[in-house]
mmCIF file with all atom_site columns, C-alpha atoms in Angstrom:
data_model
loop_
_atom_site.group_PDB
_atom_site.id
_atom_site.type_symbol
_atom_site.label_atom_id
_atom_site.label_alt_id
_atom_site.label_comp_id
_atom_site.label_asym_id
_atom_site.label_entity_id
_atom_site.label_seq_id
_atom_site.pdbx_PDB_ins_code
_atom_site.Cartn_x
_atom_site.Cartn_y
_atom_site.Cartn_z
_atom_site.occupancy
_atom_site.B_iso_or_equiv
_atom_site.pdbx_formal_charge
_atom_site.auth_seq_id
_atom_site.auth_comp_id
_atom_site.auth_asym_id
_atom_site.auth_atom_id
_atom_site.pdbx_PDB_model_num
ATOM 1   C CA . ASP M 1 1   ? -7.891  -0.420  -19.041 1.00 57.00 ? 1   ASP M CA 1
ATOM 2   C CA . ALA M 1 2   ? -6.030  -0.525  -15.760 1.00 67.00 ? 2   ALA M CA 1
ATOM 3   C CA . ASP M 1 3   ? -4.303  2.697   -14.728 1.00 92.00 ? 3   ASP M CA 1
ATOM 4   C CA . VAL M 1 4   ? -1.277  0.922   -13.203 1.00 95.00 ? 4   VAL M CA 1
ATOM 5   C CA . THR M 1 5   ? -0.095  -2.293  -14.811 1.00 96.00 ? 5   THR M CA 1
ATOM 6   C CA . GLN M 1 6   ? 2.613   -4.704  -13.765 1.00 97.00 ? 6   GLN M CA 1
ATOM 7   C CA . THR M 1 7   ? 4.360   -7.429  -15.714 1.00 97.00 ? 7   THR M CA 1
ATOM 8   C CA . PRO M 1 8   ? 4.761   -10.274 -15.199 1.00 97.00 ? 8   PRO M CA 1
ATOM 9   C CA . ARG M 1 9   ? 1.939   -11.143 -12.799 1.00 95.00 ? 9   ARG M CA 1
ATOM 10  C CA . ASN M 1 10  ? 3.658   -14.309 -11.653 1.00 96.00 ? 10  ASN M CA 1
ATOM 11  C CA . ARG M 1 11  ? 7.269   -15.396 -11.940 1.00 97.00 ? 11  ARG M CA 1
ATOM 12  C CA . ILE M 1 12  ? 9.202   -18.388 -10.666 1.00 97.00 ? 12  ILE M CA 1
ATOM 13  C CA . THR M 1 13  ? 12.966  -18.187 -10.896 1.00 96.00 ? 13  THR M CA 1
ATOM 14  C CA . LYS M 1 14  ? 16.094  -19.730 -9.446  1.00 96.00 ? 14  LYS M CA 1
ATOM 15  C CA . THR M 1 15  ? 18.635  -18.398 -7.007  1.00 97.00 ? 15  THR M CA 1
ATOM 16  C CA . GLY M 1 16  ? 21.232  -16.207 -8.697  1.00 97.00 ? 16  GLY M CA 1
ATOM 17  C CA . LYS M 1 17  ? 19.117  -15.232 -11.700 1.00 97.00 ? 17  LYS M CA 1
ATOM 18  C CA . ARG M 1 18  ? 18.559  -11.613 -12.696 1.00 96.00 ? 18  ARG M CA 1
ATOM 19  C CA . ILE M 1 19  ? 14.919  -10.603 -12.704 1.00 96.00 ? 19  ILE M CA 1
ATOM 20  C CA . MET M 1 20  ? 13.172  -7.455  -13.875 1.00 97.00 ? 20  MET M CA 1
ATOM 21  C CA . LEU M 1 21  ? 9.681   -6.445  -12.865 1.00 98.00 ? 21  LEU M CA 1
ATOM 22  C CA . GLU M 1 22  ? 8.031   -3.736  -14.899 1.00 98.00 ? 22  GLU M CA 1
ATOM 23  C CA . CYS M 1 23  ? 5.445   -1.127  -14.049 1.00 98.00 ? 23  CYS M CA 1
ATOM 24  C CA . SER M 1 24  ? 3.579   1.226   -16.360 1.00 97.00 ? 24  SER M CA 1
ATOM 25  C CA . GLN M 1 25  ? 0.980   3.860   -15.549 1.00 97.00 ? 25  GLN M CA 1
ATOM 26  C CA . THR M 1 26  ? -1.454  5.978   -17.505 1.00 96.00 ? 26  THR M CA 1
ATOM 27  C CA . LYS M 1 27  ? -2.421  8.253   -14.622 1.00 93.00 ? 27  LYS M CA 1
ATOM 28  C CA . GLY M 1 28  ? 0.087   10.940  -15.528 1.00 92.00 ? 28  GLY M CA 1
ATOM 29  C CA . HIS M 1 29  ? 1.565   10.892  -12.031 1.00 92.00 ? 29  HIS M CA 1
ATOM 30  C CA . ASP M 1 30  ? 5.116   11.958  -11.395 1.00 91.00 ? 30  ASP M CA 1
ATOM 31  C CA . ARG M 1 31  ? 5.629   9.811   -8.312  1.00 93.00 ? 31  ARG M CA 1
ATOM 32  C CA . MET M 1 32  ? 6.148   6.062   -8.497  1.00 95.00 ? 32  MET M CA 1
ATOM 33  C CA . TYR M 1 33  ? 6.958   3.480   -5.848  1.00 95.00 ? 33  TYR M CA 1
ATOM 34  C CA . TRP M 1 34  ? 7.941   -0.156  -5.441  1.00 97.00 ? 34  TRP M CA 1
ATOM 35  C CA . TYR M 1 35  ? 6.822   -2.135  -2.380  1.00 96.00 ? 35  TYR M CA 1
ATOM 36  C CA . ARG M 1 36  ? 7.081   -5.711  -1.283  1.00 96.00 ? 36  ARG M CA 1
ATOM 37  C CA . GLN M 1 37  ? 4.431   -7.433  0.784   1.00 94.00 ? 37  GLN M CA 1
ATOM 38  C CA . ASP M 1 38  ? 5.184   -10.294 3.125   1.00 90.00 ? 38  ASP M CA 1
ATOM 39  C CA . PRO M 1 39  ? 2.671   -11.998 5.429   1.00 80.00 ? 39  PRO M CA 1
ATOM 40  C CA . GLY M 1 40  ? 2.525   -10.242 8.798   1.00 76.00 ? 40  GLY M CA 1
ATOM 41  C CA . LEU M 1 41  ? 4.854   -7.452  7.707   1.00 79.00 ? 41  LEU M CA 1
ATOM 42  C CA . GLY M 1 42  ? 2.549   -5.315  5.640   1.00 84.00 ? 42  GLY M CA 1
ATOM 43  C CA . LEU M 1 43  ? 4.053   -3.294  2.818   1.00 90.00 ? 43  LEU M CA 1
ATOM 44  C CA . ARG M 1 44  ? 7.657   -2.209  2.882   1.00 92.00 ? 44  ARG M CA 1
ATOM 45  C CA . LEU M 1 45  ? 9.049   0.434   0.568   1.00 92.00 ? 45  LEU M CA 1
ATOM 46  C CA . ILE M 1 46  ? 11.912  -0.627  -1.688  1.00 96.00 ? 46  ILE M CA 1
ATOM 47  C CA . TYR M 1 47  ? 12.498  2.422   -3.904  1.00 96.00 ? 47  TYR M CA 1
ATOM 48  C CA . TYR M 1 48  ? 10.633  5.521   -4.967  1.00 94.00 ? 48  TYR M CA 1
ATOM 49  C CA . SER M 1 49  ? 10.941  8.159   -7.652  1.00 94.00 ? 49  SER M CA 1
ATOM 50  C CA . PHE M 1 50  ? 9.454   11.640  -7.761  1.00 91.00 ? 50  PHE M CA 1
ATOM 51  C CA . ASP M 1 51  ? 10.352  12.264  -11.378 1.00 90.00 ? 51  ASP M CA 1
ATOM 52  C CA . VAL M 1 52  ? 12.454  10.781  -14.159 1.00 92.00 ? 52  VAL M CA 1
ATOM 53  C CA . LYS M 1 53  ? 15.705  12.139  -12.753 1.00 91.00 ? 53  LYS M CA 1
ATOM 54  C CA . ASP M 1 54  ? 14.961  11.320  -9.137  1.00 93.00 ? 54  ASP M CA 1
ATOM 55  C CA . ILE M 1 55  ? 15.542  7.921   -7.501  1.00 96.00 ? 55  ILE M CA 1
ATOM 56  C CA . ASN M 1 56  ? 15.459  7.293   -3.755  1.00 94.00 ? 56  ASN M CA 1
ATOM 57  C CA . LYS M 1 57  ? 16.108  4.272   -1.582  1.00 94.00 ? 57  LYS M CA 1
ATOM 58  C CA . GLY M 1 58  ? 13.364  3.072   0.679   1.00 92.00 ? 58  GLY M CA 1
ATOM 59  C CA . GLU M 1 59  ? 13.375  0.956   3.783   1.00 89.00 ? 59  GLU M CA 1
ATOM 60  C CA . ILE M 1 60  ? 14.659  -2.268  2.164   1.00 94.00 ? 60  ILE M CA 1
ATOM 61  C CA . SER M 1 61  ? 16.626  -1.392  -0.974  1.00 96.00 ? 61  SER M CA 1
ATOM 62  C CA . ASP M 1 62  ? 19.520  -3.851  -0.506  1.00 95.00 ? 62  ASP M CA 1
ATOM 63  C CA . GLY M 1 63  ? 19.552  -6.439  -3.286  1.00 95.00 ? 63  GLY M CA 1
ATOM 64  C CA . TYR M 1 64  ? 17.324  -4.335  -5.546  1.00 97.00 ? 64  TYR M CA 1
ATOM 65  C CA . SER M 1 65  ? 17.829  -1.643  -8.160  1.00 97.00 ? 65  SER M CA 1
ATOM 66  C CA . VAL M 1 66  ? 15.411  0.471   -10.174 1.00 97.00 ? 66  VAL M CA 1
ATOM 67  C CA . SER M 1 67  ? 15.215  2.375   -13.429 1.00 97.00 ? 67  SER M CA 1
ATOM 68  C CA . ARG M 1 68  ? 12.821  5.196   -14.299 1.00 96.00 ? 68  ARG M CA 1
ATOM 69  C CA . GLN M 1 69  ? 12.800  5.016   -18.052 1.00 91.00 ? 69  GLN M CA 1
ATOM 70  C CA . ALA M 1 70  ? 10.047  7.589   -18.521 1.00 94.00 ? 70  ALA M CA 1
ATOM 71  C CA . GLN M 1 71  ? 7.391   9.311   -16.492 1.00 94.00 ? 71  GLN M CA 1
ATOM 72  C CA . ALA M 1 72  ? 5.123   6.337   -17.073 1.00 96.00 ? 72  ALA M CA 1
ATOM 73  C CA . LYS M 1 73  ? 7.595   3.489   -16.518 1.00 97.00 ? 73  LYS M CA 1
ATOM 74  C CA . PHE M 1 74  ? 9.424   2.324   -13.426 1.00 98.00 ? 74  PHE M CA 1
ATOM 75  C CA . SER M 1 75  ? 11.245  -1.021  -13.362 1.00 98.00 ? 75  SER M CA 1
ATOM 76  C CA . LEU M 1 76  ? 12.539  -3.018  -10.416 1.00 98.00 ? 76  LEU M CA 1
ATOM 77  C CA . SER M 1 77  ? 15.486  -5.382  -10.821 1.00 98.00 ? 77  SER M CA 1
ATOM 78  C CA . LEU M 1 78  ? 16.831  -8.129  -8.648  1.00 96.00 ? 78  LEU M CA 1
ATOM 79  C CA . GLU M 1 79  ? 20.437  -8.484  -9.762  1.00 92.00 ? 79  GLU M CA 1
ATOM 80  C CA . SER M 1 80  ? 20.942  -11.910 -8.214  1.00 96.00 ? 80  SER M CA 1
ATOM 81  C CA . ALA M 1 81  ? 17.731  -13.297 -6.773  1.00 96.00 ? 81  ALA M CA 1
ATOM 82  C CA . ILE M 1 82  ? 17.728  -15.116 -3.439  1.00 96.00 ? 82  ILE M CA 1
ATOM 83  C CA . PRO M 1 83  ? 14.949  -17.149 -1.796  1.00 96.00 ? 83  PRO M CA 1
ATOM 84  C CA . ASN M 1 84  ? 14.120  -14.532 0.844   1.00 95.00 ? 84  ASN M CA 1
ATOM 85  C CA . GLN M 1 85  ? 13.109  -12.199 -1.965  1.00 97.00 ? 85  GLN M CA 1
ATOM 86  C CA . THR M 1 86  ? 10.095  -14.424 -2.529  1.00 97.00 ? 86  THR M CA 1
ATOM 87  C CA . ALA M 1 87  ? 7.195   -12.040 -2.009  1.00 96.00 ? 87  ALA M CA 1
ATOM 88  C CA . LEU M 1 88  ? 4.379   -10.092 -3.603  1.00 96.00 ? 88  LEU M CA 1
ATOM 89  C CA . TYR M 1 89  ? 5.646   -6.915  -5.271  1.00 97.00 ? 89  TYR M CA 1
ATOM 90  C CA . PHE M 1 90  ? 3.513   -3.860  -5.859  1.00 97.00 ? 90  PHE M CA 1
ATOM 91  C CA . CYS M 1 91  ? 4.039   -0.757  -7.909  1.00 97.00 ? 91  CYS M CA 1
ATOM 92  C CA . ALA M 1 92  ? 2.191   2.402   -6.944  1.00 95.00 ? 92  ALA M CA 1
ATOM 93  C CA . THR M 1 93  ? 1.810   5.965   -8.184  1.00 95.00 ? 93  THR M CA 1
ATOM 94  C CA . SER M 1 94  ? 0.699   9.190   -6.581  1.00 90.00 ? 94  SER M CA 1
ATOM 95  C CA . ASP M 1 95  ? 0.430   12.888  -7.152  1.00 80.00 ? 95  ASP M CA 1
ATOM 96  C CA . LEU M 1 96  ? 1.200   15.361  -4.423  1.00 72.00 ? 96  LEU M CA 1
ATOM 97  C CA . LEU M 1 97  ? -2.120  17.174  -4.594  1.00 69.00 ? 97  LEU M CA 1
ATOM 98  C CA . ARG M 1 98  ? -4.377  14.210  -3.873  1.00 67.00 ? 98  ARG M CA 1
ATOM 99  C CA . GLY M 1 99  ? -1.943  12.378  -1.630  1.00 77.00 ? 99  GLY M CA 1
ATOM 100 C CA . GLU M 1 100 ? -3.245  8.859   -1.984  1.00 86.00 ? 100 GLU M CA 1
ATOM 101 C CA . GLN M 1 101 ? -1.386  6.122   -3.779  1.00 91.00 ? 101 GLN M CA 1
ATOM 102 C CA . PHE M 1 102 ? -2.768  3.990   -6.605  1.00 93.00 ? 102 PHE M CA 1
ATOM 103 C CA . PHE M 1 103 ? -1.605  0.415   -6.825  1.00 94.00 ? 103 PHE M CA 1
ATOM 104 C CA . GLY M 1 104 ? -0.969  -2.074  -9.567  1.00 95.00 ? 104 GLY M CA 1
ATOM 105 C CA . PRO M 1 105 ? -2.279  -5.649  -9.300  1.00 93.00 ? 105 PRO M CA 1
ATOM 106 C CA . GLY M 1 106 ? 1.016   -7.017  -8.026  1.00 95.00 ? 106 GLY M CA 1
ATOM 107 C CA . THR M 1 107 ? 3.651   -9.507  -9.158  1.00 96.00 ? 107 THR M CA 1
ATOM 108 C CA . ARG M 1 108 ? 4.034   -12.735 -7.249  1.00 96.00 ? 108 ARG M CA 1
ATOM 109 C CA . LEU M 1 109 ? 7.715   -13.686 -7.328  1.00 97.00 ? 109 LEU M CA 1
ATOM 110 C CA . THR M 1 110 ? 9.028   -17.034 -6.170  1.00 96.00 ? 110 THR M CA 1
ATOM 111 C CA . VAL M 1 111 ? 12.770  -17.622 -5.921  1.00 97.00 ? 111 VAL M CA 1
ATOM 112 C CA . LEU M 1 112 ? 13.725  -21.278 -5.618  1.00 96.00 ? 112 LEU M CA 1
ATOM 113 C CA . GLY D 2 1   ? 9.731   9.038   12.685  1.00 81.00 ? 1   GLY D CA 1
ATOM 114 C CA . ASP D 2 2   ? 6.216   8.679   11.360  1.00 86.00 ? 2   ASP D CA 1
ATOM 115 C CA . SER D 2 3   ? 4.503   5.326   11.795  1.00 89.00 ? 3   SER D CA 1
ATOM 116 C CA . VAL D 2 4   ? 1.171   3.527   11.858  1.00 93.00 ? 4   VAL D CA 1
ATOM 117 C CA . THR D 2 5   ? 0.079   0.823   14.266  1.00 94.00 ? 5   THR D CA 1
ATOM 118 C CA . GLN D 2 6   ? -3.020  -1.170  13.559  1.00 93.00 ? 6   GLN D CA 1
ATOM 119 C CA . MET D 2 7   ? -4.890  -3.922  15.256  1.00 85.00 ? 7   MET D CA 1
ATOM 120 C CA . GLU D 2 8   ? -3.549  -7.369  14.608  1.00 84.00 ? 8   GLU D CA 1
ATOM 121 C CA . GLY D 2 9   ? -5.765  -9.977  13.109  1.00 84.00 ? 9   GLY D CA 1
ATOM 122 C CA . PRO D 2 10  ? -7.106  -12.140 11.915  1.00 93.00 ? 10  PRO D CA 1
ATOM 123 C CA . VAL D 2 11  ? -10.635 -11.014 12.662  1.00 96.00 ? 11  VAL D CA 1
ATOM 124 C CA . THR D 2 12  ? -13.590 -13.316 12.051  1.00 97.00 ? 12  THR D CA 1
ATOM 125 C CA . LEU D 2 13  ? -17.131 -11.972 12.239  1.00 97.00 ? 13  LEU D CA 1
ATOM 126 C CA . SER D 2 14  ? -20.576 -13.212 11.417  1.00 97.00 ? 14  SER D CA 1
ATOM 127 C CA . GLU D 2 15  ? -22.509 -11.461 8.697   1.00 97.00 ? 15  GLU D CA 1
ATOM 128 C CA . GLU D 2 16  ? -24.261 -8.278  9.920   1.00 97.00 ? 16  GLU D CA 1
ATOM 129 C CA . ALA D 2 17  ? -21.918 -7.906  12.896  1.00 97.00 ? 17  ALA D CA 1
ATOM 130 C CA . PHE D 2 18  ? -20.310 -4.579  13.800  1.00 97.00 ? 18  PHE D CA 1
ATOM 131 C CA . LEU D 2 19  ? -16.713 -4.081  12.741  1.00 97.00 ? 19  LEU D CA 1
ATOM 132 C CA . THR D 2 20  ? -13.988 -1.989  14.340  1.00 97.00 ? 20  THR D CA 1
ATOM 133 C CA . ILE D 2 21  ? -10.366 -2.127  13.260  1.00 97.00 ? 21  ILE D CA 1
ATOM 134 C CA . ASN D 2 22  ? -8.136  0.084   15.382  1.00 97.00 ? 22  ASN D CA 1
ATOM 135 C CA . CYS D 2 23  ? -5.437  2.288   13.918  1.00 97.00 ? 23  CYS D CA 1
ATOM 136 C CA . THR D 2 24  ? -3.197  4.771   15.704  1.00 97.00 ? 24  THR D CA 1
ATOM 137 C CA . TYR D 2 25  ? -0.446  6.877   14.261  1.00 95.00 ? 25  TYR D CA 1
ATOM 138 C CA . THR D 2 26  ? 2.679   8.797   15.167  1.00 93.00 ? 26  THR D CA 1
ATOM 139 C CA . ALA D 2 27  ? 3.504   11.736  12.977  1.00 89.00 ? 27  ALA D CA 1
ATOM 140 C CA . THR D 2 28  ? 4.884   15.232  12.841  1.00 82.00 ? 28  THR D CA 1
ATOM 141 C CA . GLY D 2 29  ? 2.206   17.797  12.222  1.00 82.00 ? 29  GLY D CA 1
ATOM 142 C CA . TYR D 2 30  ? -1.021  16.799  10.533  1.00 83.00 ? 30  TYR D CA 1
ATOM 143 C CA . PRO D 2 31  ? -0.651  13.936  8.105   1.00 89.00 ? 31  PRO D CA 1
ATOM 144 C CA . SER D 2 32  ? -3.339  12.672  5.755   1.00 91.00 ? 32  SER D CA 1
ATOM 145 C CA . LEU D 2 33  ? -4.808  9.333   6.801   1.00 95.00 ? 33  LEU D CA 1
ATOM 146 C CA . PHE D 2 34  ? -6.094  6.485   4.651   1.00 96.00 ? 34  PHE D CA 1
ATOM 147 C CA . TRP D 2 35  ? -7.683  3.080   4.759   1.00 97.00 ? 35  TRP D CA 1
ATOM 148 C CA . TYR D 2 36  ? -6.902  0.679   1.931   1.00 97.00 ? 36  TYR D CA 1
ATOM 149 C CA . VAL D 2 37  ? -8.523  -2.670  1.219   1.00 97.00 ? 37  VAL D CA 1
ATOM 150 C CA . GLN D 2 38  ? -6.931  -5.658  -0.491  1.00 95.00 ? 38  GLN D CA 1
ATOM 151 C CA . TYR D 2 39  ? -9.258  -8.340  -1.818  1.00 94.00 ? 39  TYR D CA 1
ATOM 152 C CA . PRO D 2 40  ? -7.793  -11.794 -2.445  1.00 88.00 ? 40  PRO D CA 1
ATOM 153 C CA . GLY D 2 41  ? -5.447  -11.827 -5.426  1.00 85.00 ? 41  GLY D CA 1
ATOM 154 C CA . GLU D 2 42  ? -5.680  -8.098  -6.006  1.00 88.00 ? 42  GLU D CA 1
ATOM 155 C CA . GLY D 2 43  ? -3.731  -4.933  -5.326  1.00 90.00 ? 43  GLY D CA 1
ATOM 156 C CA . LEU D 2 44  ? -4.614  -2.360  -2.712  1.00 93.00 ? 44  LEU D CA 1
ATOM 157 C CA . GLN D 2 45  ? -7.567  -0.059  -3.340  1.00 94.00 ? 45  GLN D CA 1
ATOM 158 C CA . LEU D 2 46  ? -8.281  3.158   -1.530  1.00 95.00 ? 46  LEU D CA 1
ATOM 159 C CA . LEU D 2 47  ? -11.294 2.706   0.724   1.00 97.00 ? 47  LEU D CA 1
ATOM 160 C CA . LEU D 2 48  ? -11.483 6.126   2.362   1.00 97.00 ? 48  LEU D CA 1
ATOM 161 C CA . LYS D 2 49  ? -9.350  9.021   3.493   1.00 95.00 ? 49  LYS D CA 1
ATOM 162 C CA . ALA D 2 50  ? -9.271  12.079  5.751   1.00 95.00 ? 50  ALA D CA 1
ATOM 163 C CA . THR D 2 51  ? -6.942  15.005  5.372   1.00 91.00 ? 51  THR D CA 1
ATOM 164 C CA . LYS D 2 52  ? -7.476  17.014  8.541   1.00 90.00 ? 52  LYS D CA 1
ATOM 165 C CA . ALA D 2 53  ? -8.517  16.651  12.157  1.00 92.00 ? 53  ALA D CA 1
ATOM 166 C CA . ASP D 2 54  ? -12.189 15.760  12.761  1.00 94.00 ? 54  ASP D CA 1
ATOM 167 C CA . ASP D 2 55  ? -12.694 14.837  9.108   1.00 95.00 ? 55  ASP D CA 1
ATOM 168 C CA . LYS D 2 56  ? -14.745 11.698  8.576   1.00 97.00 ? 56  LYS D CA 1
ATOM 169 C CA . GLY D 2 57  ? -13.978 9.548   5.585   1.00 96.00 ? 57  GLY D CA 1
ATOM 170 C CA . SER D 2 58  ? -16.699 7.184   4.373   1.00 97.00 ? 58  SER D CA 1
ATOM 171 C CA . ASN D 2 59  ? -17.265 4.729   1.561   1.00 97.00 ? 59  ASN D CA 1
ATOM 172 C CA . LYS D 2 60  ? -19.279 1.536   1.017   1.00 95.00 ? 60  LYS D CA 1
ATOM 173 C CA . GLY D 2 61  ? -20.688 1.724   4.547   1.00 97.00 ? 61  GLY D CA 1
ATOM 174 C CA . PHE D 2 62  ? -17.231 2.062   6.137   1.00 98.00 ? 62  PHE D CA 1
ATOM 175 C CA . GLU D 2 63  ? -16.320 5.118   8.175   1.00 98.00 ? 63  GLU D CA 1
ATOM 176 C CA . ALA D 2 64  ? -13.267 6.461   9.954   1.00 98.00 ? 64  ALA D CA 1
ATOM 177 C CA . THR D 2 65  ? -12.780 9.739   11.827  1.00 97.00 ? 65  THR D CA 1
ATOM 178 C CA . TYR D 2 66  ? -9.458  11.546  12.082  1.00 96.00 ? 66  TYR D CA 1
ATOM 179 C CA . ARG D 2 67  ? -8.945  12.047  15.831  1.00 96.00 ? 67  ARG D CA 1
ATOM 180 C CA . LYS D 2 68  ? -6.004  14.300  16.535  1.00 93.00 ? 68  LYS D CA 1
ATOM 181 C CA . GLU D 2 69  ? -6.395  14.142  20.317  1.00 94.00 ? 69  GLU D CA 1
ATOM 182 C CA . THR D 2 70  ? -6.050  10.358  20.363  1.00 95.00 ? 70  THR D CA 1
ATOM 183 C CA . THR D 2 71  ? -3.944  10.116  17.155  1.00 95.00 ? 71  THR D CA 1
ATOM 184 C CA . SER D 2 72  ? -6.367  7.533   15.852  1.00 97.00 ? 72  SER D CA 1
ATOM 185 C CA . PHE D 2 73  ? -8.233  6.656   12.673  1.00 97.00 ? 73  PHE D CA 1
ATOM 186 C CA . HIS D 2 74  ? -10.313 3.595   13.533  1.00 98.00 ? 74  HIS D CA 1
ATOM 187 C CA . LEU D 2 75  ? -12.263 1.874   10.772  1.00 98.00 ? 75  LEU D CA 1
ATOM 188 C CA . GLU D 2 76  ? -15.901 0.981   11.467  1.00 98.00 ? 76  GLU D CA 1
ATOM 189 C CA . LYS D 2 77  ? -18.809 -0.611  9.683   1.00 98.00 ? 77  LYS D CA 1
ATOM 190 C CA . GLY D 2 78  ? -22.190 -1.196  11.194  1.00 96.00 ? 78  GLY D CA 1
ATOM 191 C CA . SER D 2 79  ? -23.090 -4.407  9.388   1.00 96.00 ? 79  SER D CA 1
ATOM 192 C CA . VAL D 2 80  ? -20.457 -6.419  7.571   1.00 97.00 ? 80  VAL D CA 1
ATOM 193 C CA . GLN D 2 81  ? -21.112 -8.662  4.601   1.00 97.00 ? 81  GLN D CA 1
ATOM 194 C CA . VAL D 2 82  ? -19.326 -11.737 3.309   1.00 97.00 ? 82  VAL D CA 1
ATOM 195 C CA . SER D 2 83  ? -18.034 -9.594  0.433   1.00 96.00 ? 83  SER D CA 1
ATOM 196 C CA . ASP D 2 84  ? -16.141 -7.424  2.951   1.00 97.00 ? 84  ASP D CA 1
ATOM 197 C CA . SER D 2 85  ? -13.714 -10.274 3.598   1.00 97.00 ? 85  SER D CA 1
ATOM 198 C CA . ALA D 2 86  ? -10.315 -8.805  2.766   1.00 96.00 ? 86  ALA D CA 1
ATOM 199 C CA . VAL D 2 87  ? -7.156  -7.379  4.286   1.00 95.00 ? 87  VAL D CA 1
ATOM 200 C CA . TYR D 2 88  ? -7.423  -3.778  5.507   1.00 97.00 ? 88  TYR D CA 1
ATOM 201 C CA . PHE D 2 89  ? -4.450  -1.433  5.758   1.00 96.00 ? 89  PHE D CA 1
ATOM 202 C CA . CYS D 2 90  ? -4.249  1.838   7.612   1.00 96.00 ? 90  CYS D CA 1
ATOM 203 C CA . ALA D 2 91  ? -1.791  4.340   6.139   1.00 94.00 ? 91  ALA D CA 1
ATOM 204 C CA . LEU D 2 92  ? -0.566  7.882   6.497   1.00 92.00 ? 92  LEU D CA 1
ATOM 205 C CA . SER D 2 93  ? 1.006   10.372  4.157   1.00 89.00 ? 93  SER D CA 1
ATOM 206 C CA . SER D 2 94  ? 3.589   12.527  5.869   1.00 80.00 ? 94  SER D CA 1
ATOM 207 C CA . LEU D 2 95  ? 3.184   16.266  6.221   1.00 69.00 ? 95  LEU D CA 1
ATOM 208 C CA . THR D 2 96  ? 5.421   16.905  3.227   1.00 69.00 ? 96  THR D CA 1
ATOM 209 C CA . GLY D 2 97  ? 3.719   14.226  1.152   1.00 66.00 ? 97  GLY D CA 1
ATOM 210 C CA . ASN D 2 98  ? 7.070   12.660  0.493   1.00 71.00 ? 98  ASN D CA 1
ATOM 211 C CA . GLN D 2 99  ? 6.554   9.477   2.468   1.00 79.00 ? 99  GLN D CA 1
ATOM 212 C CA . PHE D 2 100 ? 3.735   6.997   2.858   1.00 85.00 ? 100 PHE D CA 1
ATOM 213 C CA . TYR D 2 101 ? 3.564   4.620   5.825   1.00 89.00 ? 101 TYR D CA 1
ATOM 214 C CA . PHE D 2 102 ? 1.424   1.490   6.050   1.00 91.00 ? 102 PHE D CA 1
ATOM 215 C CA . GLY D 2 103 ? 0.266   -0.564  8.972   1.00 92.00 ? 103 GLY D CA 1
ATOM 216 C CA . THR D 2 104 ? 0.820   -4.310  8.883   1.00 91.00 ? 104 THR D CA 1
ATOM 217 C CA . GLY D 2 105 ? -2.713  -5.055  7.717   1.00 93.00 ? 105 GLY D CA 1
ATOM 218 C CA . THR D 2 106 ? -5.705  -6.732  9.395   1.00 94.00 ? 106 THR D CA 1
ATOM 219 C CA . SER D 2 107 ? -7.294  -9.745  7.780   1.00 94.00 ? 107 SER D CA 1
ATOM 220 C CA . LEU D 2 108 ? -11.083 -9.853  8.038   1.00 96.00 ? 108 LEU D CA 1
ATOM 221 C CA . THR D 2 109 ? -13.185 -12.910 7.325   1.00 97.00 ? 109 THR D CA 1
ATOM 222 C CA . VAL D 2 110 ? -16.957 -12.617 7.396   1.00 97.00 ? 110 VAL D CA 1
ATOM 223 C CA . ILE D 2 111 ? -18.878 -15.871 7.671   1.00 97.00 ? 111 ILE D CA 1
ATOM 224 C CA . PRO D 2 112 ? -22.523 -16.300 6.619   1.00 95.00 ? 112 PRO D CA 1
#
């Protein structure tokens, strides 16, 4: 079973709709992250959380919100989707000792 | 602030050619350095890492050496295969471990 899972894997929605992307992990890591990937721009950090009570904005948090429901779950919401939020979204986890991040398979979101 | 700059692509090589993808970084202190690989339709996977100066990370025939004097972490492989076709990301973890920074990615295509 995958250590970091994301649902849905693909989503097409319309402008103005509320969308939630979900991430679950079985790695037991405290730290979780949401990134978006756009061609030529690499990965940009949206939000991150170091534990259930800790939420931090990343580089591009405008238009997004998150919820850390449990150590293993971290959800990303688009309150009112717009076309320039069309992108590939990745969830990641890490622990401080090892340093590296572990990624989910991604969610491809298209906003029409 | 901390940042990573990597060689722009795309890169196209013939099978068995030598690969170098350049990566330089700006950081306070001594960050940990990583190379990730993203195969088509998948999330990012850790390829190799180095946590201190002069460390060499290696995996699957790829190597990178942490060069403090040139602030570089170039990725190399002596003989690429078609299966190495992917996007490669250089990344660093800040001294505190609280932030992770990615380069923009380099697309590699290996032709038979």
